[in-house]
Every structure is written in structure tokens, then in C-alpha cells.
XYZ file of C-alpha atoms in Angstrom:
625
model
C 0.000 0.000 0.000
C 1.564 3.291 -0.935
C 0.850 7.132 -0.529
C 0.665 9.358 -2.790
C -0.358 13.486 -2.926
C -1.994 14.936 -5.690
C -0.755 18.808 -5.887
C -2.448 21.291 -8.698
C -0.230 24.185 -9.361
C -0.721 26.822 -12.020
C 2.060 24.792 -14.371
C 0.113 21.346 -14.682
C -0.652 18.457 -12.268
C 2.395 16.891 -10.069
C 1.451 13.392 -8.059
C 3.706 12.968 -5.312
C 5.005 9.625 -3.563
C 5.392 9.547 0.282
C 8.072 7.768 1.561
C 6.606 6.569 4.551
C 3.155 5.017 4.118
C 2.008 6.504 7.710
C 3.087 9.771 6.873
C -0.096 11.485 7.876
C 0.106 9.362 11.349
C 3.212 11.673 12.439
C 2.751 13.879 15.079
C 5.562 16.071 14.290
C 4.794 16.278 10.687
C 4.988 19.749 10.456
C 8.282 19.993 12.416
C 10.087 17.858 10.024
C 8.779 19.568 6.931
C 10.219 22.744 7.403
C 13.159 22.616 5.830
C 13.954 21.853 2.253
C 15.978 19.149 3.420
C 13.613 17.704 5.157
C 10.319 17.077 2.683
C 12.562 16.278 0.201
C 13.272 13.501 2.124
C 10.087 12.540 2.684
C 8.349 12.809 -0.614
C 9.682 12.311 -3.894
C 8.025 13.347 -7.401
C 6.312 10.522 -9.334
C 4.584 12.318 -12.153
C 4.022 15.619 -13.612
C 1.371 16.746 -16.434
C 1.939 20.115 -17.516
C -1.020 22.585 -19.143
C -0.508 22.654 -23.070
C -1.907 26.592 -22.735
C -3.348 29.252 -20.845
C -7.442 27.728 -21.949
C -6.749 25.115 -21.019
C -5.305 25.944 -17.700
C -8.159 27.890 -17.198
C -10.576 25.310 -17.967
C -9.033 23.008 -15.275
C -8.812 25.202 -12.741
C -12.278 26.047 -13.441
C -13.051 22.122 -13.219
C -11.380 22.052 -10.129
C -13.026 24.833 -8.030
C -16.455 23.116 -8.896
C -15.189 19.672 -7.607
C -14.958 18.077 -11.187
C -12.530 15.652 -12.701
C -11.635 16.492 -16.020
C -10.516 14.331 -18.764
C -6.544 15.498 -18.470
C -6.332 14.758 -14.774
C -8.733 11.023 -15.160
C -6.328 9.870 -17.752
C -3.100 10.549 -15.299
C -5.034 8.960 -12.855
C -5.158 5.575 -15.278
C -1.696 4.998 -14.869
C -2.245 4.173 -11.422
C -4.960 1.751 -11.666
C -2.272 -0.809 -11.961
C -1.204 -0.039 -8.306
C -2.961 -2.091 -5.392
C -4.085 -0.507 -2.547
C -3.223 3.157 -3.115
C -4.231 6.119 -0.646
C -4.238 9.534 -2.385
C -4.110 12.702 -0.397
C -6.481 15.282 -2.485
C -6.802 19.071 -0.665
C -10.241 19.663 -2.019
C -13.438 17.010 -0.186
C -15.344 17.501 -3.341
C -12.852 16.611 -5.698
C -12.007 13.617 -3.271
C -15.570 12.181 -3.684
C -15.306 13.100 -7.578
C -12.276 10.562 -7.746
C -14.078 8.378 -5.526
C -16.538 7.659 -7.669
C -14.375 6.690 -10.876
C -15.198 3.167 -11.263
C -12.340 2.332 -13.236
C -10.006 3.319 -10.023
C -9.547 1.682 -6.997
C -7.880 4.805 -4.745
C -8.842 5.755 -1.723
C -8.673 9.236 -1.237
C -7.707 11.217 2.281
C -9.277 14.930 2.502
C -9.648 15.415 5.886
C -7.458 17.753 8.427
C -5.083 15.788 8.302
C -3.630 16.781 5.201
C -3.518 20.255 6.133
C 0.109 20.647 6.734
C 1.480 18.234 4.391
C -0.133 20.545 1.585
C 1.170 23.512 3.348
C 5.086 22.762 3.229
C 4.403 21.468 -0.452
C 3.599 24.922 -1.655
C 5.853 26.183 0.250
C 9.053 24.457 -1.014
C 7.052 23.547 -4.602
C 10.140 24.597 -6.395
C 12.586 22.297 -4.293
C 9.577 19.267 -5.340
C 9.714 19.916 -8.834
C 12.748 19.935 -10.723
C 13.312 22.592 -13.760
C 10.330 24.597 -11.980
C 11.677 27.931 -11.317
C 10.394 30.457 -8.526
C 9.940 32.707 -10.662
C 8.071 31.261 -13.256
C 5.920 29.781 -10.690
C 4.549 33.143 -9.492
C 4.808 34.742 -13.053
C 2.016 31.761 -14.091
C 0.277 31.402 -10.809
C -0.067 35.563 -12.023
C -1.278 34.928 -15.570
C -3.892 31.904 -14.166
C -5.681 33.916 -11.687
C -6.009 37.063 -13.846
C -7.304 34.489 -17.020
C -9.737 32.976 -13.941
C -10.932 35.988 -13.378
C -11.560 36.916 -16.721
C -13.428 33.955 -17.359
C -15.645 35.025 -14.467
C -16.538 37.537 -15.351
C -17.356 37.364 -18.734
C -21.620 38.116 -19.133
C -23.825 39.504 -21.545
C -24.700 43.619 -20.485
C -28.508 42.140 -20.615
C -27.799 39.747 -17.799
C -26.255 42.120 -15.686
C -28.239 41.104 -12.150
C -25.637 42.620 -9.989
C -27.079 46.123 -11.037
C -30.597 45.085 -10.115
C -29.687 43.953 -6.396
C -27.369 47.561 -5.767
C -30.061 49.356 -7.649
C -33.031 47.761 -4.954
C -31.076 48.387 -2.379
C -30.214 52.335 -3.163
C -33.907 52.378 -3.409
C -34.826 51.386 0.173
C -31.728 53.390 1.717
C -33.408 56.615 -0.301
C -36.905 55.988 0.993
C -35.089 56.173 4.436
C -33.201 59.090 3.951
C -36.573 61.258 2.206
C -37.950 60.346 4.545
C -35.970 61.255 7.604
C -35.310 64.601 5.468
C -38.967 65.563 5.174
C -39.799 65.126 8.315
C -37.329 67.394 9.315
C -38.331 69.997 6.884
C -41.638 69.936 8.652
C -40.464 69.813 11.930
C -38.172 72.784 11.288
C -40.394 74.748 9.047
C -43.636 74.245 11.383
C -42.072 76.695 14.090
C -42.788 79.108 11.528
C -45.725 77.871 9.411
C -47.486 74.836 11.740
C -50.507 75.008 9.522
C -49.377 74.322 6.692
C -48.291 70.843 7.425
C -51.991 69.898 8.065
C -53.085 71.492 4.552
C -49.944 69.923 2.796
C -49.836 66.155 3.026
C -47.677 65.210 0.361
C -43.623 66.044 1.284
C -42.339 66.849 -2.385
C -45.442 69.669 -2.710
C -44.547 70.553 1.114
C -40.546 71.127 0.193
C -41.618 73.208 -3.518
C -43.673 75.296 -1.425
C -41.326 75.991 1.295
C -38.510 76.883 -1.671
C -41.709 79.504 -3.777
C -43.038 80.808 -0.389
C -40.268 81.561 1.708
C -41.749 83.359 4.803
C -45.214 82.718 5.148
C -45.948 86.717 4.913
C -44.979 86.097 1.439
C -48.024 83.513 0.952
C -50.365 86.181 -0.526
C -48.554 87.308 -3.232
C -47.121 83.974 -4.611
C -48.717 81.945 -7.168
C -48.925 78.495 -6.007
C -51.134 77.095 -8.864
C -48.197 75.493 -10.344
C -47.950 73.257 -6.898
C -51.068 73.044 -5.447
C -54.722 73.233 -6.775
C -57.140 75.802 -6.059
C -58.542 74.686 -3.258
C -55.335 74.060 -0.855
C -53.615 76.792 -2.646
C -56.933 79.390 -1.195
C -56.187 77.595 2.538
C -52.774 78.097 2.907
C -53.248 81.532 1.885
C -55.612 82.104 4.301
C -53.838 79.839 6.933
C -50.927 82.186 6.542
C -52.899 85.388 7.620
C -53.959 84.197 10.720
C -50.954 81.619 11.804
C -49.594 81.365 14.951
C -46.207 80.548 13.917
C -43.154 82.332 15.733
C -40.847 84.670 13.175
C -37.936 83.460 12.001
C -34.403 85.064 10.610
C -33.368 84.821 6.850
C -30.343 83.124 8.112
C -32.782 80.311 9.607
C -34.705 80.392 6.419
C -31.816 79.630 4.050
C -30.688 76.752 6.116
C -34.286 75.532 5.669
C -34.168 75.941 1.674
C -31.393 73.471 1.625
C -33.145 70.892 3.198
C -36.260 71.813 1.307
C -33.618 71.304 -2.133
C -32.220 68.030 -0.762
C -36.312 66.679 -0.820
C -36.863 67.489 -4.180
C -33.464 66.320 -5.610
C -33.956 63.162 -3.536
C -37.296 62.631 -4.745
C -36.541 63.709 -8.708
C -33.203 61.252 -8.292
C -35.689 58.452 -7.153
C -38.229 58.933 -9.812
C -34.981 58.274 -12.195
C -33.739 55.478 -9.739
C -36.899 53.381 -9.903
C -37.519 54.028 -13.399
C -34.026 52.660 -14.110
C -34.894 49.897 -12.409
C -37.683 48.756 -14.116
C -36.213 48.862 -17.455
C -33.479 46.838 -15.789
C -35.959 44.567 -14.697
C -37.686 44.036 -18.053
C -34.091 43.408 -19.904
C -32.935 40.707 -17.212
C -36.430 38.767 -15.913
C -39.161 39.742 -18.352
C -41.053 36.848 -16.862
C -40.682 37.533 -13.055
C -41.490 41.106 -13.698
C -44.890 39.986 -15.336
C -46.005 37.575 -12.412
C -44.807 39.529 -9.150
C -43.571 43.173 -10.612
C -40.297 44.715 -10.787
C -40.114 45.912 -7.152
C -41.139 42.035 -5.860
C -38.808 40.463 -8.415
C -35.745 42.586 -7.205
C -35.910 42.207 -3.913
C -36.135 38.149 -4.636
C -33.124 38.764 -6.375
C -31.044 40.778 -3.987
C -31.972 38.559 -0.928
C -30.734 35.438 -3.048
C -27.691 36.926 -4.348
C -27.859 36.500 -8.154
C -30.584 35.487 -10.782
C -28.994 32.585 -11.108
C -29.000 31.394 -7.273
C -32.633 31.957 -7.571
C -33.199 30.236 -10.296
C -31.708 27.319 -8.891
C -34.372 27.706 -5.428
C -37.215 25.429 -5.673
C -40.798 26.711 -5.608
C -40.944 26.143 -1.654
C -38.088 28.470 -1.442
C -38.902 31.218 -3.140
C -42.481 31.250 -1.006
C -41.142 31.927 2.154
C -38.213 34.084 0.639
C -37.103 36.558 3.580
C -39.211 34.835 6.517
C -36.602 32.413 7.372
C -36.993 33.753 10.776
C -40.405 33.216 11.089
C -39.422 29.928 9.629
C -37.382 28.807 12.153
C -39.061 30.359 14.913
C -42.265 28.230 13.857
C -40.064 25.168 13.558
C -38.205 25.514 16.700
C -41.310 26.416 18.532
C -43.109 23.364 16.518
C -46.187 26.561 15.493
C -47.328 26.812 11.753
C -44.973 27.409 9.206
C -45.138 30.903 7.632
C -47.280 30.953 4.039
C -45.303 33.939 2.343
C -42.015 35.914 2.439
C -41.106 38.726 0.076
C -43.481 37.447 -2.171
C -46.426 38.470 -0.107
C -46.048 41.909 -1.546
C -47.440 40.852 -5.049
C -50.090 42.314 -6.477
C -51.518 38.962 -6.827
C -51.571 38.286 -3.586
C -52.787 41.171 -2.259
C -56.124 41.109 -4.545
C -56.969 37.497 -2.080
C -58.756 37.589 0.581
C -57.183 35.648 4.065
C -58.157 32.361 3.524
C -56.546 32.438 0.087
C -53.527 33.867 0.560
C -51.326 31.041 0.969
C -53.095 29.183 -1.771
C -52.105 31.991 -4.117
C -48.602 32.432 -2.800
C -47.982 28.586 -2.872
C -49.364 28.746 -6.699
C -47.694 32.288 -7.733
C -44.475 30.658 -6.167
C -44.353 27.709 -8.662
C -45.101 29.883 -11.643
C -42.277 32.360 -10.565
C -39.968 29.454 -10.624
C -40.824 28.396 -13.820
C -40.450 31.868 -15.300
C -37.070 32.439 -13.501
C -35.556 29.206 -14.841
C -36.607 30.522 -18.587
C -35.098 33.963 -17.714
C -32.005 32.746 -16.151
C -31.161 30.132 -18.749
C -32.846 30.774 -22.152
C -30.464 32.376 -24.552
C -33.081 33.718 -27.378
C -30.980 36.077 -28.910
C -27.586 34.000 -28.297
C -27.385 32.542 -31.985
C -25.481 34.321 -34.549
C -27.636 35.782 -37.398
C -30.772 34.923 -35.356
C -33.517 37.736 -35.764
C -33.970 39.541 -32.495
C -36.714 39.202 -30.098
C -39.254 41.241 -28.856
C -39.904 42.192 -25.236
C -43.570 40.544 -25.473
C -42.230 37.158 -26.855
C -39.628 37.569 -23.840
C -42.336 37.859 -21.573
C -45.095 35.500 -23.143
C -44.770 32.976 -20.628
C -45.199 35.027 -17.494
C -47.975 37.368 -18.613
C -49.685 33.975 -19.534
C -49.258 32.634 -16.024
C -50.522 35.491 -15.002
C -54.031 35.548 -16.888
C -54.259 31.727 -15.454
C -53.755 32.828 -12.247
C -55.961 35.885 -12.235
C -58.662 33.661 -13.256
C -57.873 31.235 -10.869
C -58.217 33.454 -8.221
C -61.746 34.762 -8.963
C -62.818 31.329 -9.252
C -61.782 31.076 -5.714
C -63.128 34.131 -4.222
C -66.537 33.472 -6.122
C -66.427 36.306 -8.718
C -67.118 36.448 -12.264
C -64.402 35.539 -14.581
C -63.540 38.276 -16.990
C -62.707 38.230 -20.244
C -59.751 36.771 -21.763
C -57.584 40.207 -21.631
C -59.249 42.147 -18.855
C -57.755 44.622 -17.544
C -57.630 43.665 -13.313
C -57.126 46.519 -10.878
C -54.693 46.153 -7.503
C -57.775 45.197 -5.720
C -59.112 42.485 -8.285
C -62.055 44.593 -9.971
C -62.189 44.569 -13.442
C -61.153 48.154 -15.245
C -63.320 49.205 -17.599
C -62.124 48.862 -21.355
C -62.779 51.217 -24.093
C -64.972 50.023 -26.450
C -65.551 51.261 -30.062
C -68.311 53.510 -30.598
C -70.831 52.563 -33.762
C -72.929 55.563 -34.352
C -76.567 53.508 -35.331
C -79.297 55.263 -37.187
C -82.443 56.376 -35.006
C -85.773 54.345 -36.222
C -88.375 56.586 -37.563
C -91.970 55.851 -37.872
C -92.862 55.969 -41.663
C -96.349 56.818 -41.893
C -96.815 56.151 -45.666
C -95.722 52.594 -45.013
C -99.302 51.779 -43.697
C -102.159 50.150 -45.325
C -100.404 49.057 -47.710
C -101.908 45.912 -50.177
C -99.764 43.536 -52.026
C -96.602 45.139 -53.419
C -97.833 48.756 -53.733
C -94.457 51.394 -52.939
C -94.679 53.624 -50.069
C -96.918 56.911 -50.337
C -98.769 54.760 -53.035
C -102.642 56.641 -53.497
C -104.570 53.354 -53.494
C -105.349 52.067 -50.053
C -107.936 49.427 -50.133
C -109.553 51.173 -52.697
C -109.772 54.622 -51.511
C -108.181 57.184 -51.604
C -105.162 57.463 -50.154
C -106.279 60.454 -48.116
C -109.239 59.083 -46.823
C -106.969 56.046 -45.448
C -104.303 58.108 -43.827
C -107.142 60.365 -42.657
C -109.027 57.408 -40.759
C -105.775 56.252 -39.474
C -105.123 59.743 -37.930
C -108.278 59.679 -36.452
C -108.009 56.046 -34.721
C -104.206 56.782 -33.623
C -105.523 59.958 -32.064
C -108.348 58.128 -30.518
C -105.881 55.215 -28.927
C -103.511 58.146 -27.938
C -106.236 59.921 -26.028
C -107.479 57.022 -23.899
C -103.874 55.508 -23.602
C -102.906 58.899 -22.165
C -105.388 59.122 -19.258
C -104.962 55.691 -18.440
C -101.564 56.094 -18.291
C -102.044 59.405 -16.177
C -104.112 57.507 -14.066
C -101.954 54.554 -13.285
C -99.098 56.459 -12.804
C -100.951 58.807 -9.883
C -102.267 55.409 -8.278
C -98.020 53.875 -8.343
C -97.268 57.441 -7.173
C -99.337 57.164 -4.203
C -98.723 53.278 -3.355
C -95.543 54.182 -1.227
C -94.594 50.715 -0.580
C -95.600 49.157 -3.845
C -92.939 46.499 -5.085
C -91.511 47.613 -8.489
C -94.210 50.223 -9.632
C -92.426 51.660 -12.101
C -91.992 48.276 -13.783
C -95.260 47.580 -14.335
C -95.789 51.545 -15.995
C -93.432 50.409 -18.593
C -94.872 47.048 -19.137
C -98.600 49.108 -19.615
C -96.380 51.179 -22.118
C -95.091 48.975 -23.793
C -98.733 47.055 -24.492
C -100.323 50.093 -25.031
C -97.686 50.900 -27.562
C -97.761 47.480 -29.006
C -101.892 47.482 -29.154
C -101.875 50.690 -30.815
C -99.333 50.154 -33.621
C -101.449 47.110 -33.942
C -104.587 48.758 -34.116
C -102.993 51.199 -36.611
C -102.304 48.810 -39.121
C -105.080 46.292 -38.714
C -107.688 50.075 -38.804
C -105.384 50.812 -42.250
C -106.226 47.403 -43.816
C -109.394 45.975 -43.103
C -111.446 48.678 -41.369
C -113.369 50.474 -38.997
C -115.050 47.838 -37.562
C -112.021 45.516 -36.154
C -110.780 48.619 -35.069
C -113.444 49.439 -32.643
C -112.914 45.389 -31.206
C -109.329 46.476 -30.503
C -110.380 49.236 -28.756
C -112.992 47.821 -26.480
C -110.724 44.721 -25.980
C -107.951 47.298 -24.586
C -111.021 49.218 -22.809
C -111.817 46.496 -20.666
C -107.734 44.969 -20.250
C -107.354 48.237 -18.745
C -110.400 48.046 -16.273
C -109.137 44.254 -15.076
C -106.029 45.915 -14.696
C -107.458 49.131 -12.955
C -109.024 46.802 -10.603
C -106.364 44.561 -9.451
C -104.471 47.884 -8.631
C -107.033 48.743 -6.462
C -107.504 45.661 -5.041
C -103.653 45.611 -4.099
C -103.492 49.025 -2.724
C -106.950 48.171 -0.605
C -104.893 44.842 0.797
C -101.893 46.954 1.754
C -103.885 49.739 3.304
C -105.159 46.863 5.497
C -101.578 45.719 6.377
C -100.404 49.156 7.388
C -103.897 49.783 9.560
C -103.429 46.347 11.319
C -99.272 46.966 11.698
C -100.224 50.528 13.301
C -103.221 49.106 15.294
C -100.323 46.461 16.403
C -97.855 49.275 17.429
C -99.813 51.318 19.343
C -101.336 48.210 21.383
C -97.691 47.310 22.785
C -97.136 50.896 22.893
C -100.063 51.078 25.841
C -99.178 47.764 27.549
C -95.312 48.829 27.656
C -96.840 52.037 29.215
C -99.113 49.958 31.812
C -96.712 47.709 32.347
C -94.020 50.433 33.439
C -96.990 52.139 35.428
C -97.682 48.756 37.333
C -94.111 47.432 38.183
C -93.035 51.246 38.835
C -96.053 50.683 41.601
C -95.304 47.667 43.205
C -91.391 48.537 43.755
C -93.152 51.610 45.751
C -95.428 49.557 47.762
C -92.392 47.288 48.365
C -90.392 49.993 49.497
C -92.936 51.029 51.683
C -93.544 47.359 53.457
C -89.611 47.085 53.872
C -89.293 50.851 55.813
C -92.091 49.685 57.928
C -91.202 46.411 58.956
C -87.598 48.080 59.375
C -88.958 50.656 61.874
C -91.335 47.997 63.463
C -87.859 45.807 64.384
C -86.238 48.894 65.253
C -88.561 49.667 67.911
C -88.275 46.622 69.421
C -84.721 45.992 69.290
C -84.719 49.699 71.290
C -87.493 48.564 73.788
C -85.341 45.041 74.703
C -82.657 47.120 74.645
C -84.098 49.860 77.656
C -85.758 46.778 79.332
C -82.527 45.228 79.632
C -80.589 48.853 81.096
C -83.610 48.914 83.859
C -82.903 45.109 85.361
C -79.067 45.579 85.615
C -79.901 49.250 87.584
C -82.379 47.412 89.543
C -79.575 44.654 90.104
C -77.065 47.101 91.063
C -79.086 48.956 93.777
């Protein structure tokens, strides 16, 4: 059984033989490996394997930081499977395991501590190890490697540029801090002169502009505020200002205040840019993320997990309960309910549910976002050469659709009516109202030549059933006028009777239901008085007569049955009225006479207590004498 060390260096791959097979036993081993004298004598080069170039140096160092055996370093490895019972000492666990599980090899490799110092003198005296190697050109390449490593790196595309998003998020929330700290020192400052004004003014940006127009709040009525504030507030700060009770203040004081009040509005103008910035950002690096949770929600995912790529990698789980690990382990510790939502909870998505579905939203916005990250982080759409470029909506396709599922999905939960494929959905889940096209539609118009017409005569033809065509139209007036007459005092009279019915369930209903038949019976009338004559048009007219008397009637009989109701709900009302008022008389009575019986019997024991009492004071005198 021998040991051997493998040692990487920025030159190529060296494989060491130990001397002593319980070399790693010593307990002085880093005593005696000091000196060059003395780990020469202890381990002596078996093989070396130098890098062809500075690639492919790169790519095995690259291999080797992610625990990987490459090709170069498993075929030097083959010339040991000859070898029985070989230990190799390897400085990296992972890339231990990694030769572990090589099936071809049977070498079982040491990672642990106690390798530690054995690696240590190596690269100390590598030079002394490795004939031919110079010290020089040792640090010269180790030089060249690292800067080519971190080249390599570092390489991205400008699109996928995530590092940006997490400083820009985080700017963001330090400037929300700072305006914020800043305004409300502006007001602070500013209300020992002004203190009304910071009731009027609610919003800081239009507090700061007027502090910087105004100046002294003498100055109030003579400045033109209407590019700040609207009519209204601009008229009560005004008057505000004549009758404030706000101490006087120096120029000096008010110059220092101007500052501050510039500081707000560069502040707020520099966010405005910052978070505009940011969405752009946002759009370029995770179209899809933006679309399900927004650009605000998706950055701060991003900046809590450290890259896109890191939460790409996160599983659905994960990214739910994304900056609640506390509450997380608190729960788990304490053996309570797991938290439902982390950073996510923020989402518009979630918002628009209600409590109970919540975590059913954030457990199925979760998943989606994981889906759409993966395509964001790993998709290369524009990557080929000569490929035609692609648009930010087929970027985005996939998480816009997840969104429509899920918007519909949640309305099916909370019991609402599903929109339309499309709809526009407010922050609070109603549907926005969507702009419709406009089709201008030509009014009808009553054509009064078009009547009593027979067979395929033209309009305004002067044969109507064989007369005239004045007589016709004249007869037709006459009957229309008729129908008009009585349809217009019937419906004057129905209309008083709904008027007066107070409580009368859907009165004006019924109106346009008589409407409507009268309108219906008269056109009718019109045309059947046109073609076949005066007679059928008096039937019409005394079958409507006496519709509108059954109808007449049943109104009456209605109102009669609800007068009755009201009289016997009134008669009911005062009744318990009077017995609440006897009632009240009668207890209010016998809680007198009680009162009365209890003082008397109380003055009735009294006097005999006070009787016993004296009788008792006249035997002991009688005693004592």
C-alpha cells in the first residue's frame, strides 16, 4: 500500500510519492517539513502533467473549483490503476468524492485535516519538489492563471447584468429612508414658523416646492402656487398664513431651511430616475418575473438570493417563504405553523386574495415564478449568430400567460365572475373598464306612408284598399288619435295610483310594461284600422277598454290589501305601545309599595330591638341597687 499526494499548481498536475506510508500518522509532521531538506526527504516526485496553454489551464482550474474531474487529470489517474491498494491525499473534499466515484479506479482518497500541513510545506518548497520549476516562473504563471480565472468570471452579456438590479433595490430602500428622515425634518423645522401648513400639505415633495416659492409665510399672498397646489389648498394656505400662529424666524434660519427643502426634491426627482431605471433593468434581465410579481417584488427576490442565477436554482418552496426564514425557524423551533409567504407576499396577486386564500395563491404564484425564472435565467433567445432579435412581449409571453391563469384562478376562488380573456384587473381584483368602439346607429323613424299598404304597392302609393289614399291616412289619424287619447289618461291615471302606493314592489316596472302594451296594441290597431277597417278597429279598442279596467281593478284591489296591512301593523304598534306604558306604570307601583312594606317592617324591628334594649338597662340598675 503506498501514498501518494496529488498537488495542482498553475504549471500542470504533479502526483507525489510519500516515503513513509504513515506519513499522515506523524505527530511532528509539520516539524520535520520545514526545511527543504527535510520534505525532500520525505516525498519524492512521481509524475508531472503540464497545461498545453493558458485555456486550457483555465478550464481546469475552473473544473477544479467546482469539484470536477476532467478528462486530463482522469487519464493521469489511469496509470495508477495498476497499483494495489493506493491512498491519495487530495486538498479539495469535493474533488475527493469526484475521484471516488471513478469506477475504473480503486484509490482511496484522504481529505480530511489531516492533510492540512502536508499541503502547506508542499507549496511552500514547490520549487525544491519539482525539478526545472523555477520560482519565478511559478509566481509569473500562478499571475497569468488567476487574472485568465478571473476573466473567465466575469465574462456576461450587459442584458444579464443582475448585480445592477440587487445595488439598484437596495439604493432604493436606503433613499426611501433618507426622504424620509429629510422631510420630516423639513416639517419639523419649518412648522415653528408655518405649523398650519403641514396639516393642509400632506404630500412632502409639494410641502418642500412650497417651502422653496413661499419663503416666509408673509410672502403667501402674493405667490402663485397654482403650479404646486390646486385651487382649493392653494386658497387655505393663503388664508392659513394670515392668521398663523407661527413664531418669526431670521433669513439666516430660512436659508438653512431651503437646503433641506432642495435636498427633498433632488432626492425625490433622483428616485423617480432610480426606480424608473430599475424597471427597465428589470424588463431586460427577468421579463417573466417582472410579469407575475412586478419589478419591485422580483428585485428584492433577487437581492436577498444573491444572483438570478442562485434563484433560479431555489425550488418553488423556497422562493415562497423568501425573507421569513426567521419566522421559519421560529415556527419550527417552537413546533407553530410554518409561515405561508415571504417577500413574495407583496405581489399584487396576492394582495387582490382575501385571508383564507392567501397562501393558496402564494404557494401557486411561487411555482409559476420558478418556472419563469428558470426561462429567464437560462434561455439564450438572442444567443445565436444571425438569429432575428426578439421582442420584449415574446420575452415575456410565458409570465404574462401565467398570469391571466392565475388571475382567473383566483376569482374562481373568491366566487367572482371571470372576466374576459384580456381584462384589464385593478390592484384590488375589480375589473377596469375597457374602451370600447363607438358605432354611431341610425335612429328608427316611424314611416307613416308605409301603412295600409296591399300587395306590393311602394310607399306613399294613393290606393289604399280602394280609396283614396287620403281618406286612409285620414281614418288612421283619427283612430291613432283616438288610442292616444285614452292611452294617455290611463296612463295618467296609473301612474298617480303607483305614485301614491308608497310601498308598492316595483311600480315603475309595471308603468313600462302598460307602455309597452299600449304601444304594441296601438301600432297594432294602426295597421289592422289601415287594412281591413273600422269595424275591427273598434274590437281592438274595447278589448284594450276592458284589459285596462281588469287591470285598474287589481291595482285597487292591491293598494286596498296593503292599506289593510299598514292599519293592522299601526293598530299592532300602538297596542304594545299602551301595555309597555301599563306595564311600566304597574311594576313602577309595586317597587313603591315594596319599598314602603320594607321601611315599615324596618322601623317595626327597630322599635323593638330599642325597647329590649331599655328593658334590659332597667334590670341591671335594679340589680345594682
Amino acid at each position: 500500500m503506498g501514498l501518494f499526494i496529488l498537488t495542482e499548481t498553475s504549471a500542470g498536475y504533479a502526483v507525489l510519492k510519500a516515503n513513509d506510508k504513515k506519513l499522515l500518522q506523524r505527530s511532528n509532521l509539520a516539524e520535520s517539513t520545514e526545511t527543504v531538506e527535510g520534505i525532500c526527504s520525505l516525498l519524492k516526485l512521481k509524475t508531472f502533467q503540464k497545461f498545453g496553454s493558458a485555456a486550457e489551464a483555465v478550464v481546469e482550474a475552473t473544473a477544479l473549483t467546482e469539484g470536477k474531474v476532467t478528462p486530463m487529470l482522469a487519464s493521469m489517474l489511469d496509470s495508477f490503476k495498476d497499483e494495489k491498494k493506493i491512498s491519495l491525499a487530495v486538498a479539495d473534499p469535493k474533488l475527493g468524492n469526484a475521484i471516488k466515484k471513478i469506477p475504473s479506479l480503486s484509490i482511496a482518497p484522504i481529505s480530511d485535516s489531516t492533510t492540512a500541513d502536508l499541503f502547506r510545506a508542499i507549496r511552500t518548497h514547490l520549487p525544491s519538489l519539482i525539478p526545472g520549476l523555477l520560482p519565478t516562473d511559478i509566481s509569473t504563471m500562478a499571475l497569468g492563471l488567476s487574472h485568465s480565472l478571473s476573466r473567465h468570471k466575469l465574462k456576461f452579456s450587459p442584458d444579464k447584468v443582475d448585480a445592477m438590479i440587487i445595488q439598484a433595490i437596495s439604493l432604493l430602500d436606503d433613499l426611501d429612508k433618507e426622504l424620509n428622515t429629510y422631510a420630516m425634518r423639513v416639517k419639523e423645522w419649518y412648522g415653528w414658523h408655518f405649523p398650519e401648513m403641514a396639516k393642509i400639505i400632506n404630500d412632502n415633495l409639494a410641502y418642500a416646492k412650497v417651502i422653496l416659492k413661499m419663503g416666509l409665510r408673509s410672502n403667501a399672498s402674493g405667490t402663485d402656487l397654482a403650479e404646486i397646489l390646486p385651487d382649493e389648498i392653494e386658497g387655505a394656505v393663503k388664508a392659513a398664513a394670515e392668521i398663523s400662529m407661527g413664531t418669526e424666524i431670521s433669513p439666516e434660519d430660512l436659508e438653512v431651511i431651503h437646503h433641506l427643502a432642495e435636498q427633498v426634491v433632488q432626492f425625490t426627482a433622483y428616485r423617480a430616475e432610480l426606480s424608473s431605471y430599475l424597471s427597465s433593468r428589470m424588463q431586460a434581465i427577468a421579463p417573466n418575473l417582472t410579469a407575475l410579481v412586478g419589478d419591485l417584488v422580483g428585485a428584492r427576490l433577487i437581492s436577498h438570493a444573491g444572483s438570478l442565477m442562485n434563484l433560479a436554482k431555489s425550488p418553488a418552496s423556497t422562493i415562497q417563504i423568501l425573507g421569513a426564514e426567521k419566522a421559519l425557524f421560529r415556527a419550527l423551533k417552537t413546533k407553530h405553523f410554518t409561515p405561508k409567504y415571504g417577500l413574495i407576499y407583496h405581489a399584487s396577486l396576492i394582495g387582490q386574495a382575501t385571508g383564507k386564500n392567501k397562501g393558496k395563491m402564494a404557494r401557486m404564484l411561487a411555482t409559476k415564478a420558478a418556472l419563469g425564472l428558470r426561462v429567464d435565467a437560462l434561455s439564450d433567445l438572442n444567443s445565436a449568430e444571425g438569429a432575428p432579435e426578439v421582442s420584449q412581449d415574446e420575452r415575456s409571453f410565458m409570465g404574462r400567460e401565467s398570469r391571466l391563469r392565475l388571475e382567473r384562478q383566483l376569482r374562481r376562488l373568491e366566487g367572482r365572475p371571470l372576466g374576459p380573456r384580456g381584462a384589464e384587473i385593478g390592484p384590488s381584483g375589480q375589473l377596469n373598464a375597457r374602451t370600447s368602439t363607438w358605432n354611431i346607429k341610425e335612429a328608427r323613424q316611424y314611416n307613416p306612408h308605409a301603412d295600409g299598404l296591399t300587395g306590393n304597392e311602394a310607399a306613399g302609393s294613393s290606393r289604399v284598399n280602394g280609396t283614396d289614399g287620403t281618406e286612409g291616412l285620414q281614418l288612421i289619424a283619427q283612430q291613432a288619435g283616438a288610442g292616444a287619447q285614452v292611452d294617455g289618461s290611463d296612463e295618467e291615471e296609473e301612474s298617480m295610483m303607483d305614485i301614491e302606493e308608497d310601498e308598492d314592489e316595483e311600480p315603475m316596472l309595471e308603468i313600462e310594461d302598460d307602455e309597452d302594451e299600449d304601444v304594441a296594441e296601438a301600432s297594432d290597431a294602426q295597421a289592422s284600422g289601415g287594412a281591413k277597417g273600422s269595424s275591427k278597429a273598434s274590437d281592438v279598442k274595447l278589448d284594450k277598454a276592458s284589459e285596462k279596467e281588469a287591470k285598474r281593478a287589481h291595482k285597487a284591489a292591491k293598494k286596498a290589501r296593503k292599506a289593510e296591512k299598514r292599519a293592522a301593523r299601526e293598530a299592532d304598534e300602538a297596542e304594545a305601545a299602551a301595555n309597555g306604558v301599563t306595564e311600566k306604570a304597574s311594576k313602577k307601583k309595586k317597587k313603591k309599595h315594596d319599598n314602603e312594606a320594607l321601611e315599615e317592617s324596618s322601623s317595626k324591628k327597630r322599635k323593638a330591638d330599642d325597647a329590649a334594649d331599655g328593658g334590659e338597662k332597667k334590670k341591671k340598675k335594679k340589680h345594682k341597687t
